[in-house]
mmCIF file of C-alpha atoms in Angstrom:
data_model
loop_
_atom_site.group_PDB
_atom_site.id
_atom_site.type_symbol
_atom_site.label_atom_id
_atom_site.label_comp_id
_atom_site.label_asym_id
_atom_site.label_seq_id
_atom_site.Cartn_x
_atom_site.Cartn_y
_atom_site.Cartn_z
ATOM 1 C CA UNK M 1 92.829 132.996 84.194
ATOM 2 C CA UNK M 2 91.426 129.479 84.338
ATOM 3 C CA UNK M 3 89.499 128.210 81.320
ATOM 4 C CA UNK M 4 85.766 128.229 81.850
ATOM 5 C CA UNK M 5 83.634 125.140 82.250
ATOM 6 C CA UNK M 6 79.973 124.650 83.117
ATOM 7 C CA UNK M 7 78.891 126.012 86.473
ATOM 8 C CA UNK M 8 76.735 123.920 88.769
ATOM 9 C CA UNK M 9 74.709 126.987 89.765
ATOM 10 C CA UNK M 10 73.677 127.517 86.149
ATOM 11 C CA UNK M 11 72.784 123.886 85.458
ATOM 12 C CA UNK M 12 69.228 122.922 84.662
ATOM 13 C CA UNK M 13 67.877 119.698 86.124
ATOM 14 C CA UNK M 14 64.958 117.287 86.101
ATOM 15 C CA UNK M 15 64.131 114.278 88.295
ATOM 16 C CA UNK M 16 64.455 111.909 85.304
ATOM 17 C CA UNK M 17 67.824 113.278 84.192
ATOM 18 C CA UNK M 18 71.250 112.284 85.501
ATOM 19 C CA UNK M 19 72.844 115.170 87.393
ATOM 20 C CA UNK M 20 76.566 115.708 86.857
ATOM 21 C CA UNK M 21 78.579 113.465 89.112
ATOM 22 C CA UNK M 22 82.142 112.143 89.581
ATOM 23 C CA UNK M 23 82.180 110.593 86.119
ATOM 24 C CA UNK M 24 81.041 113.835 84.445
ATOM 25 C CA UNK M 25 83.632 115.837 86.382
ATOM 26 C CA UNK M 26 86.346 113.321 85.511
ATOM 27 C CA UNK M 27 85.547 113.572 81.803
ATOM 28 C CA UNK M 28 85.634 117.379 81.916
ATOM 29 C CA UNK M 29 88.909 117.256 83.886
ATOM 30 C CA UNK M 30 90.345 115.020 81.169
ATOM 31 C CA UNK M 31 89.220 117.469 78.482
ATOM 32 C CA UNK M 32 90.696 120.373 80.437
ATOM 33 C CA UNK M 33 93.994 118.523 80.723
ATOM 34 C CA UNK M 34 93.954 117.988 76.955
ATOM 35 C CA UNK M 35 92.782 121.508 76.185
ATOM 36 C CA UNK M 36 95.895 122.793 74.439
ATOM 37 C CA UNK M 37 95.931 119.698 72.193
ATOM 38 C CA UNK M 38 92.243 120.193 71.450
ATOM 39 C CA UNK M 39 92.792 123.818 70.479
ATOM 40 C CA UNK M 40 95.726 122.915 68.220
ATOM 41 C CA UNK M 41 93.521 120.187 66.743
ATOM 42 C CA UNK M 42 91.038 122.797 65.447
ATOM 43 C CA UNK M 43 87.943 120.590 65.479
ATOM 44 C CA UNK M 44 85.121 121.695 63.166
ATOM 45 C CA UNK M 45 82.458 119.383 64.497
ATOM 46 C CA UNK M 46 82.254 118.172 68.123
ATOM 47 C CA UNK M 47 79.657 115.763 69.386
ATOM 48 C CA UNK M 48 78.500 114.395 72.706
ATOM 49 C CA UNK M 49 76.592 111.124 72.723
ATOM 50 C CA UNK M 50 74.422 110.893 75.823
ATOM 51 C CA UNK M 51 74.459 114.503 76.990
ATOM 52 C CA UNK M 52 72.279 114.076 80.098
ATOM 53 C CA UNK M 53 72.240 117.386 81.960
ATOM 54 C CA UNK M 54 74.431 119.077 79.354
ATOM 55 C CA UNK M 55 77.350 119.490 81.765
ATOM 56 C CA UNK M 56 79.969 118.000 79.448
ATOM 57 C CA UNK M 57 78.946 119.519 76.110
ATOM 58 C CA UNK M 58 78.585 122.933 77.784
ATOM 59 C CA UNK M 59 82.008 122.584 79.377
ATOM 60 C CA UNK M 60 83.578 121.466 76.101
ATOM 61 C CA UNK M 61 82.073 124.423 74.271
ATOM 62 C CA UNK M 62 83.282 126.820 76.981
ATOM 63 C CA UNK M 63 86.779 125.446 77.313
ATOM 64 C CA UNK M 64 87.392 125.543 73.567
ATOM 65 C CA UNK M 65 85.520 128.809 73.435
ATOM 66 C CA UNK M 66 86.679 131.630 71.283
ATOM 67 C CA UNK M 67 90.311 130.617 71.772
ATOM 68 C CA UNK M 68 90.704 129.643 68.192
ATOM 69 C CA UNK M 69 89.080 131.426 65.331
ATOM 70 C CA UNK M 70 87.734 128.328 63.590
ATOM 71 C CA UNK M 71 84.848 127.930 65.958
ATOM 72 C CA UNK M 72 83.081 124.611 65.983
ATOM 73 C CA UNK M 73 79.670 123.089 65.456
ATOM 74 C CA UNK M 74 78.603 121.398 68.683
ATOM 75 C CA UNK M 75 75.954 118.736 68.636
ATOM 76 C CA UNK M 76 74.607 116.678 71.525
ATOM 77 C CA UNK M 77 72.300 113.675 71.550
ATOM 78 C CA UNK M 78 70.372 111.779 74.196
ATOM 79 C CA UNK M 79 67.701 109.084 74.098
ATOM 80 C CA UNK M 80 65.902 110.594 77.104
ATOM 81 C CA UNK M 81 63.466 113.357 76.060
ATOM 82 C CA UNK M 82 63.873 115.146 79.398
ATOM 83 C CA UNK M 83 67.651 115.109 79.056
ATOM 84 C CA UNK M 84 67.596 116.925 75.718
ATOM 85 C CA UNK M 85 65.404 119.641 77.226
ATOM 86 C CA UNK M 86 67.652 119.985 80.273
ATOM 87 C CA UNK M 87 70.742 120.108 78.044
ATOM 88 C CA UNK M 88 69.218 122.853 75.931
ATOM 89 C CA UNK M 89 68.409 124.865 79.072
ATOM 90 C CA UNK M 90 71.901 124.351 80.503
ATOM 91 C CA UNK M 91 73.497 125.483 77.228
ATOM 92 C CA UNK M 92 71.284 128.569 77.119
ATOM 93 C CA UNK M 93 72.010 129.594 80.685
ATOM 94 C CA UNK M 94 75.739 129.501 79.884
ATOM 95 C CA UNK M 95 75.312 131.424 76.637
ATOM 96 C CA UNK M 96 76.504 128.475 74.568
ATOM 97 C CA UNK M 97 75.326 127.452 71.137
ATOM 98 C CA UNK M 98 74.924 123.766 70.456
ATOM 99 C CA UNK M 99 72.403 121.681 68.647
ATOM 100 C CA UNK M 100 70.538 119.038 70.589
ATOM 101 C CA UNK M 101 68.863 116.013 69.058
ATOM 102 C CA UNK M 102 66.633 113.466 70.795
ATOM 103 C CA UNK M 103 67.798 110.202 69.319
ATOM 104 C CA UNK M 104 69.364 106.791 69.981
ATOM 105 C CA UNK M 105 73.149 107.328 69.866
ATOM 106 C CA UNK M 106 73.360 109.114 66.483
ATOM 107 C CA UNK M 107 70.416 107.709 64.562
ATOM 108 C CA UNK M 108 69.467 110.113 61.783
ATOM 109 C CA UNK M 109 72.868 111.821 61.806
ATOM 110 C CA UNK M 110 75.092 108.911 60.828
ATOM 111 C CA UNK M 111 74.807 109.181 57.057
ATOM 112 C CA UNK M 112 75.483 112.895 56.663
ATOM 113 C CA UNK M 113 78.087 113.082 59.425
ATOM 114 C CA UNK M 114 79.986 109.960 58.342
ATOM 115 C CA UNK M 115 83.751 110.490 58.726
ATOM 116 C CA UNK M 116 83.089 114.126 59.652
ATOM 117 C CA UNK M 117 83.211 114.495 63.420
ATOM 118 C CA UNK M 118 86.517 115.638 64.853
ATOM 119 C CA UNK M 119 85.803 115.189 68.563
ATOM 120 C CA UNK M 120 83.334 112.822 70.209
ATOM 121 C CA UNK M 121 82.868 112.700 73.969
ATOM 122 C CA UNK M 122 80.900 109.949 75.661
ATOM 123 C CA UNK M 123 80.029 109.218 79.263
ATOM 124 C CA UNK M 124 78.007 106.101 78.556
ATOM 125 C CA UNK M 125 75.759 103.958 80.757
ATOM 126 C CA UNK M 126 78.606 101.795 82.073
ATOM 127 C CA UNK M 127 77.243 100.242 85.245
ATOM 128 C CA UNK M 128 76.946 96.442 85.204
ATOM 129 C CA UNK M 129 73.225 95.704 85.609
ATOM 130 C CA UNK M 130 70.771 92.945 84.717
ATOM 131 C CA UNK M 131 70.096 92.898 80.973
ATOM 132 C CA UNK M 132 66.434 93.901 81.368
ATOM 133 C CA UNK M 133 67.419 97.306 82.696
ATOM 134 C CA UNK M 134 69.224 98.279 79.506
ATOM 135 C CA UNK M 135 67.411 100.473 77.006
ATOM 136 C CA UNK M 136 64.636 101.869 79.195
ATOM 137 C CA UNK M 137 64.051 105.482 78.301
ATOM 138 C CA UNK M 138 63.920 106.980 81.770
ATOM 139 C CA UNK M 139 66.773 107.943 84.038
ATOM 140 C CA UNK M 140 68.038 104.331 84.177
ATOM 141 C CA UNK M 141 69.198 104.807 80.581
ATOM 142 C CA UNK M 142 71.923 106.963 82.099
ATOM 143 C CA UNK M 143 73.634 104.094 83.897
ATOM 144 C CA UNK M 144 72.241 100.673 82.948
ATOM 145 C CA UNK M 145 74.946 98.860 81.028
ATOM 146 C CA UNK M 146 73.956 95.196 81.189
ATOM 147 C CA UNK M 147 76.604 92.500 81.430
ATOM 148 C CA UNK M 148 79.945 93.986 82.453
ATOM 149 C CA UNK M 149 78.322 97.339 81.772
ATOM 150 C CA UNK M 150 79.228 96.909 78.113
ATOM 151 C CA UNK M 151 75.926 96.616 76.257
ATOM 152 C CA UNK M 152 75.538 100.256 75.283
ATOM 153 C CA UNK M 153 79.289 100.935 74.963
ATOM 154 C CA UNK M 154 79.500 98.075 72.449
ATOM 155 C CA UNK M 155 76.723 99.720 70.400
ATOM 156 C CA UNK M 156 78.280 103.169 70.613
ATOM 157 C CA UNK M 157 81.809 102.279 69.458
ATOM 158 C CA UNK M 158 80.927 101.182 65.892
ATOM 159 C CA UNK M 159 78.763 104.295 65.492
ATOM 160 C CA UNK M 160 81.623 106.489 66.707
ATOM 161 C CA UNK M 161 83.952 104.728 64.286
ATOM 162 C CA UNK M 162 81.605 105.652 61.446
ATOM 163 C CA UNK M 163 81.321 109.276 62.533
ATOM 164 C CA UNK M 164 84.947 110.085 63.348
ATOM 165 C CA UNK M 165 86.965 111.978 60.768
ATOM 166 C CA UNK M 166 90.472 110.850 59.841
ATOM 167 C CA UNK M 167 91.840 113.125 62.528
ATOM 168 C CA UNK M 168 88.963 112.372 64.903
ATOM 169 C CA UNK M 169 89.406 111.829 68.638
ATOM 170 C CA UNK M 170 87.056 109.885 70.899
ATOM 171 C CA UNK M 171 87.020 110.358 74.671
ATOM 172 C CA UNK M 172 85.199 107.572 76.513
ATOM 173 C CA UNK M 173 84.446 107.131 80.212
ATOM 174 C CA UNK M 174 84.711 103.538 81.395
ATOM 175 C CA UNK M 175 84.805 101.545 84.617
ATOM 176 C CA UNK M 176 87.412 98.948 85.411
ATOM 177 C CA UNK M 177 84.494 96.479 85.246
ATOM 178 C CA UNK M 178 83.995 97.324 81.534
ATOM 179 C CA UNK M 179 87.399 95.783 80.799
ATOM 180 C CA UNK M 180 89.036 98.840 79.233
ATOM 181 C CA UNK M 181 91.961 96.783 77.949
ATOM 182 C CA UNK M 182 89.634 94.611 75.904
ATOM 183 C CA UNK M 183 87.919 97.737 74.564
ATOM 184 C CA UNK M 184 91.255 99.121 73.451
ATOM 185 C CA UNK M 185 92.169 95.857 71.750
ATOM 186 C CA UNK M 186 88.867 95.823 69.889
ATOM 187 C CA UNK M 187 89.367 99.395 68.769
ATOM 188 C CA UNK M 188 92.910 98.520 67.752
ATOM 189 C CA UNK M 189 91.481 96.078 65.203
ATOM 190 C CA UNK M 190 89.688 99.037 63.647
ATOM 191 C CA UNK M 191 92.940 100.998 63.475
ATOM 192 C CA UNK M 192 92.716 103.057 66.660
ATOM 193 C CA UNK M 193 95.511 103.760 69.069
ATOM 194 C CA UNK M 194 94.496 104.594 72.608
ATOM 195 C CA UNK M 195 95.656 105.898 75.932
ATOM 196 C CA UNK M 196 94.113 106.120 79.373
ATOM 197 C CA UNK M 197 94.345 109.854 79.944
ATOM 198 C CA UNK M 198 92.752 109.987 83.356
ATOM 199 C CA UNK M 199 92.177 107.460 86.053
ATOM 200 C CA UNK M 200 90.161 108.211 89.143
ATOM 201 C CA UNK M 201 89.001 105.962 91.956
ATOM 202 C CA UNK M 202 86.103 107.006 94.094
ATOM 203 C CA UNK M 203 84.598 105.003 96.939
ATOM 204 C CA UNK M 204 82.392 103.113 94.546
ATOM 205 C CA UNK M 205 84.009 103.239 91.125
ATOM 206 C CA UNK M 206 87.342 103.016 89.383
ATOM 207 C CA UNK M 207 87.011 105.305 86.365
ATOM 208 C CA UNK M 208 89.236 105.144 83.290
ATOM 209 C CA UNK M 209 88.897 107.878 80.692
ATOM 210 C CA UNK M 210 90.245 106.567 77.399
ATOM 211 C CA UNK M 211 91.229 108.635 74.390
ATOM 212 C CA UNK M 212 91.112 106.933 70.976
ATOM 213 C CA UNK M 213 92.525 108.200 67.713
ATOM 214 C CA UNK M 214 93.159 106.703 64.269
ATOM 215 C CA UNK M 215 96.742 105.662 63.769
ATOM 216 C CA UNK M 216 97.913 104.394 60.393
ATOM 217 C CA UNK M 217 100.629 102.265 62.009
ATOM 218 C CA UNK M 218 98.032 100.554 64.165
ATOM 219 C CA UNK M 219 95.851 99.993 61.123
ATOM 220 C CA UNK M 220 98.763 98.449 59.266
ATOM 221 C CA UNK M 221 99.534 96.152 62.189
ATOM 222 C CA UNK M 222 95.908 95.116 62.336
ATOM 223 C CA UNK M 223 95.873 94.326 58.615
ATOM 224 C CA UNK M 224 99.182 92.468 58.795
ATOM 225 C CA UNK M 225 97.901 90.311 61.604
ATOM 226 C CA UNK M 226 94.994 89.243 59.437
ATOM 227 C CA UNK M 227 97.398 88.302 56.625
ATOM 228 C CA UNK M 228 99.686 86.383 58.956
ATOM 229 C CA UNK M 229 96.749 84.454 60.387
ATOM 230 C CA UNK M 230 95.786 83.351 56.898
ATOM 231 C CA UNK M 231 99.166 81.792 56.282
ATOM 232 C CA UNK M 232 98.878 79.884 59.532
ATOM 233 C CA UNK M 233 101.711 81.616 61.339
ATOM 234 C CA UNK M 234 99.288 83.407 63.600
ATOM 235 C CA UNK M 235 100.167 82.115 67.037
ATOM 236 C CA UNK M 236 103.490 83.766 67.812
ATOM 237 C CA UNK M 237 102.647 87.151 66.339
ATOM 238 C CA UNK M 238 99.149 87.112 67.919
ATOM 239 C CA UNK M 239 100.624 87.134 71.389
ATOM 240 C CA UNK M 240 103.100 89.865 70.470
ATOM 241 C CA UNK M 241 100.402 92.007 68.854
ATOM 242 C CA UNK M 242 98.138 91.644 71.844
ATOM 243 C CA UNK M 243 100.817 92.468 74.374
ATOM 244 C CA UNK M 244 99.156 94.999 76.666
ATOM 245 C CA UNK M 245 102.001 97.472 76.374
ATOM 246 C CA UNK M 246 102.036 97.698 72.581
ATOM 247 C CA UNK M 247 98.635 99.350 72.388
ATOM 248 C CA UNK M 248 99.582 102.369 74.461
ATOM 249 C CA UNK M 249 101.028 104.442 71.675
ATOM 250 C CA UNK M 250 102.305 107.963 71.595
ATOM 251 C CA UNK M 251 102.180 108.089 67.807
ATOM 252 C CA UNK M 252 101.294 111.664 66.980
ATOM 253 C CA UNK M 253 103.064 113.973 69.376
ATOM 254 C CA UNK M 254 99.931 116.010 69.933
ATOM 255 C CA UNK M 255 98.098 113.156 71.559
ATOM 256 C CA UNK L 1 67.070 123.558 65.299
ATOM 257 C CA UNK L 2 69.358 125.331 62.915
ATOM 258 C CA UNK L 3 69.399 124.578 59.222
ATOM 259 C CA UNK L 4 72.950 123.299 59.600
ATOM 260 C CA UNK L 5 71.482 120.503 61.699
ATOM 261 C CA UNK L 6 68.622 119.948 59.248
ATOM 262 C CA UNK L 7 71.319 119.541 56.599
ATOM 263 C CA UNK L 8 72.889 116.753 58.656
ATOM 264 C CA UNK L 9 69.689 114.789 59.359
ATOM 265 C CA UNK L 10 68.235 112.012 57.270
ATOM 266 C CA UNK L 11 65.456 109.484 57.650
ATOM 267 C CA UNK L 12 66.706 106.035 58.686
ATOM 268 C CA UNK L 13 63.391 104.225 58.489
ATOM 269 C CA UNK L 14 63.712 100.607 57.376
ATOM 270 C CA UNK L 15 63.345 100.320 53.619
ATOM 271 C CA UNK L 16 64.001 103.958 52.813
ATOM 272 C CA UNK L 17 66.684 104.308 50.129
ATOM 273 C CA UNK L 18 67.128 108.056 50.197
ATOM 274 C CA UNK L 19 65.928 109.786 53.320
ATOM 275 C CA UNK L 20 67.648 113.109 52.645
ATOM 276 C CA UNK L 21 66.744 115.877 52.744
ATOM 277 C CA UNK L 22 63.831 115.848 55.141
ATOM 278 C CA UNK L 23 60.991 118.171 54.219
ATOM 279 C CA UNK L 24 60.159 120.850 56.745
ATOM 280 C CA UNK L 25 56.779 121.687 58.233
ATOM 281 C CA UNK L 26 57.316 124.964 60.043
ATOM 282 C CA UNK L 27 54.991 125.965 62.852
ATOM 283 C CA UNK L 28 57.245 128.375 64.737
ATOM 284 C CA UNK L 29 60.407 129.956 63.320
ATOM 285 C CA UNK L 30 62.697 132.216 65.318
ATOM 286 C CA UNK L 31 65.740 134.235 64.275
ATOM 287 C CA UNK L 32 68.650 134.183 66.705
ATOM 288 C CA UNK L 33 71.833 136.135 66.149
ATOM 289 C CA UNK L 34 75.094 134.227 66.120
ATOM 290 C CA UNK L 35 78.638 135.590 65.886
ATOM 291 C CA UNK L 36 79.891 135.640 62.328
ATOM 292 C CA UNK L 37 82.880 133.351 61.823
ATOM 293 C CA UNK L 38 84.377 133.182 58.350
ATOM 294 C CA UNK L 39 86.616 130.164 58.966
ATOM 295 C CA UNK L 40 83.702 128.184 60.322
ATOM 296 C CA UNK L 41 81.559 128.977 57.297
ATOM 297 C CA UNK L 42 84.338 127.974 54.920
ATOM 298 C CA UNK L 43 84.790 124.654 56.772
ATOM 299 C CA UNK L 44 81.080 123.923 56.733
ATOM 300 C CA UNK L 45 80.573 124.898 53.098
ATOM 301 C CA UNK L 46 82.297 121.704 51.964
ATOM 302 C CA UNK L 47 79.915 119.548 54.000
ATOM 303 C CA UNK L 48 76.668 121.347 53.271
ATOM 304 C CA UNK L 49 74.248 120.087 50.614
ATOM 305 C CA UNK L 50 73.480 123.406 48.998
ATOM 306 C CA UNK L 51 70.144 122.611 47.346
ATOM 307 C CA UNK L 52 68.764 121.243 50.589
ATOM 308 C CA UNK L 53 69.845 124.402 52.412
ATOM 309 C CA UNK L 54 68.199 126.657 49.817
ATOM 310 C CA UNK L 55 64.928 124.694 49.949
ATOM 311 C CA UNK L 56 64.909 124.640 53.730
ATOM 312 C CA UNK L 57 65.647 128.351 54.086
ATOM 313 C CA UNK L 58 62.829 129.174 51.680
ATOM 314 C CA UNK L 59 60.439 127.073 53.756
ATOM 315 C CA UNK L 60 61.457 129.157 56.759
ATOM 316 C CA UNK L 61 60.845 132.378 54.860
ATOM 317 C CA UNK L 62 64.376 133.335 53.744
ATOM 318 C CA UNK L 63 64.775 133.713 49.987
ATOM 319 C CA UNK L 64 68.167 135.392 49.637
ATOM 320 C CA UNK L 65 70.317 132.329 48.961
ATOM 321 C CA UNK L 66 71.412 131.776 45.347
ATOM 322 C CA UNK L 67 70.138 128.587 43.654
ATOM 323 C CA UNK L 68 73.626 127.187 43.386
ATOM 324 C CA UNK L 69 76.935 127.978 45.007
ATOM 325 C CA UNK L 70 80.587 127.221 44.484
ATOM 326 C CA UNK L 71 83.718 127.691 46.529
ATOM 327 C CA UNK L 72 84.790 130.860 44.709
ATOM 328 C CA UNK L 73 81.739 132.615 46.117
ATOM 329 C CA UNK L 74 83.219 132.306 49.607
ATOM 330 C CA UNK L 75 85.386 135.304 48.758
ATOM 331 C CA UNK L 76 82.319 137.523 48.715
ATOM 332 C CA UNK L 77 81.387 139.014 52.067
ATOM 333 C CA UNK L 78 77.798 139.451 50.911
ATOM 334 C CA UNK L 79 77.515 135.770 50.070
ATOM 335 C CA UNK L 80 79.096 134.733 53.363
ATOM 336 C CA UNK L 81 76.651 136.844 55.338
ATOM 337 C CA UNK L 82 73.663 135.250 53.578
ATOM 338 C CA UNK L 83 75.137 131.791 54.053
ATOM 339 C CA UNK L 84 75.747 132.576 57.733
ATOM 340 C CA UNK L 85 72.209 133.780 58.228
ATOM 341 C CA UNK L 86 70.564 130.793 56.570
ATOM 342 C CA UNK L 87 72.828 128.189 58.129
ATOM 343 C CA UNK L 88 72.991 129.423 61.704
ATOM 344 C CA UNK L 89 70.461 132.133 62.499
ATOM 345 C CA UNK L 90 67.167 130.619 61.341
ATOM 346 C CA UNK L 91 65.694 128.293 63.932
ATOM 347 C CA UNK L 92 62.822 125.908 63.587
ATOM 348 C CA UNK L 93 61.408 125.999 67.123
ATOM 349 C CA UNK L 94 58.302 123.941 66.523
ATOM 350 C CA UNK L 95 57.160 121.873 63.590
ATOM 351 C CA UNK L 96 58.221 118.638 61.974
ATOM 352 C CA UNK L 97 60.748 117.048 59.656
ATOM 353 C CA UNK L 98 59.152 114.777 57.101
ATOM 354 C CA UNK L 99 60.655 111.671 55.558
ATOM 355 C CA UNK L 100 60.702 112.282 51.788
ATOM 356 C CA UNK L 101 59.820 108.659 51.003
ATOM 357 C CA UNK L 102 57.347 107.593 53.684
ATOM 358 C CA UNK L 103 55.866 110.903 54.816
ATOM 359 C CA UNK L 104 56.549 109.966 58.428
ATOM 360 C CA UNK L 105 56.894 113.030 60.625
ATOM 361 C CA UNK L 106 59.742 113.557 63.078
ATOM 362 C CA UNK L 107 58.526 116.206 65.509
ATOM 363 C CA UNK L 108 60.564 119.281 66.359
ATOM 364 C CA UNK L 109 59.708 120.773 69.705
ATOM 365 C CA UNK L 110 61.431 123.758 71.393
ATOM 366 C CA UNK L 111 64.121 123.520 68.760
ATOM 367 C CA UNK L 112 64.879 119.847 69.353
ATOM 368 C CA UNK L 113 64.155 117.247 66.678
ATOM 369 C CA UNK L 114 63.076 113.776 67.799
ATOM 370 C CA UNK L 115 64.632 111.212 65.478
ATOM 371 C CA UNK L 116 63.764 108.153 67.553
ATOM 372 C CA UNK L 117 62.241 105.367 65.494
ATOM 373 C CA UNK L 118 59.391 103.079 66.546
ATOM 374 C CA UNK L 119 60.186 99.381 66.828
ATOM 375 C CA UNK L 120 58.671 98.528 63.467
ATOM 376 C CA UNK L 121 60.680 101.195 61.669
ATOM 377 C CA UNK L 122 64.121 99.964 62.664
#
């Protein structure tokens, strides 16, 4: 029997809320593909930042389901007040329990949930747009990403870093235009390994779903590089450390 | 909004040193049954600020939680059931969460708290 995910027929909707689309489906497909790892991972707290219609958080809750006895606390946030209502309705119609908070990324939750969240999923506003379109509270908040589509992603990543537990995993939807390689290098400096776990090209977009996790080897490399730079021997090791292939790590077998 | 969530929320208003826990103004409280899961409760116990949970549950009309709690109590089924009820089955549907330092109210509507700050509060 196939694992359950959210059903379109049960979804709630609203004109000011982003309906599930290729990017939402791609993220859920990536989570489905990683399902056995996720179950072995036994997350206690799972969070979605930017829940929109509720398609992803509902699917995550269903696909992890009652499979493992630990159960999990699911929490979803969105800046759009209509989105949080739609998400709540979507969760209810699927019989799922999750908490929904109307907030900017994780404002209000960051202190108490610091280093506590085991899984974070994000389908951010990634579309390159003029800067003025970023941060409006209506439906444009779902896609407007400013220059290179990175404005909101760049705000989300440090927050995610603060929330993720030591074993925490972050799944992030990006476009080729967001420069995923650069994102991975920036996260590497914070001690995260990464892997593109799903790539999908539609007519309009080239989607890369990236999975990030903390890796002590990566953290050590990052710290060593800082030391080497200080002694002035930076150049040669900089280029080796930033070699595109070194950041795709297997590390822990479960990822 | 469950009390587990209330236990994870704090006021981030500029200048506030300790915005936790938020006080609760309850307008509508609903009880919703949730499957009992011992492992989940034991995981969450470590994270939960007990005093805040006791205070909050009393505000919502539930007085069964002991004043203080320690890990050894997790062996008692009776304790677990009370913990489960307070943490997961009491819902604030409508009301507000109040910043303990500034008195600023964060509205809760249809079970969803609004933690968005105004420009001058950031």
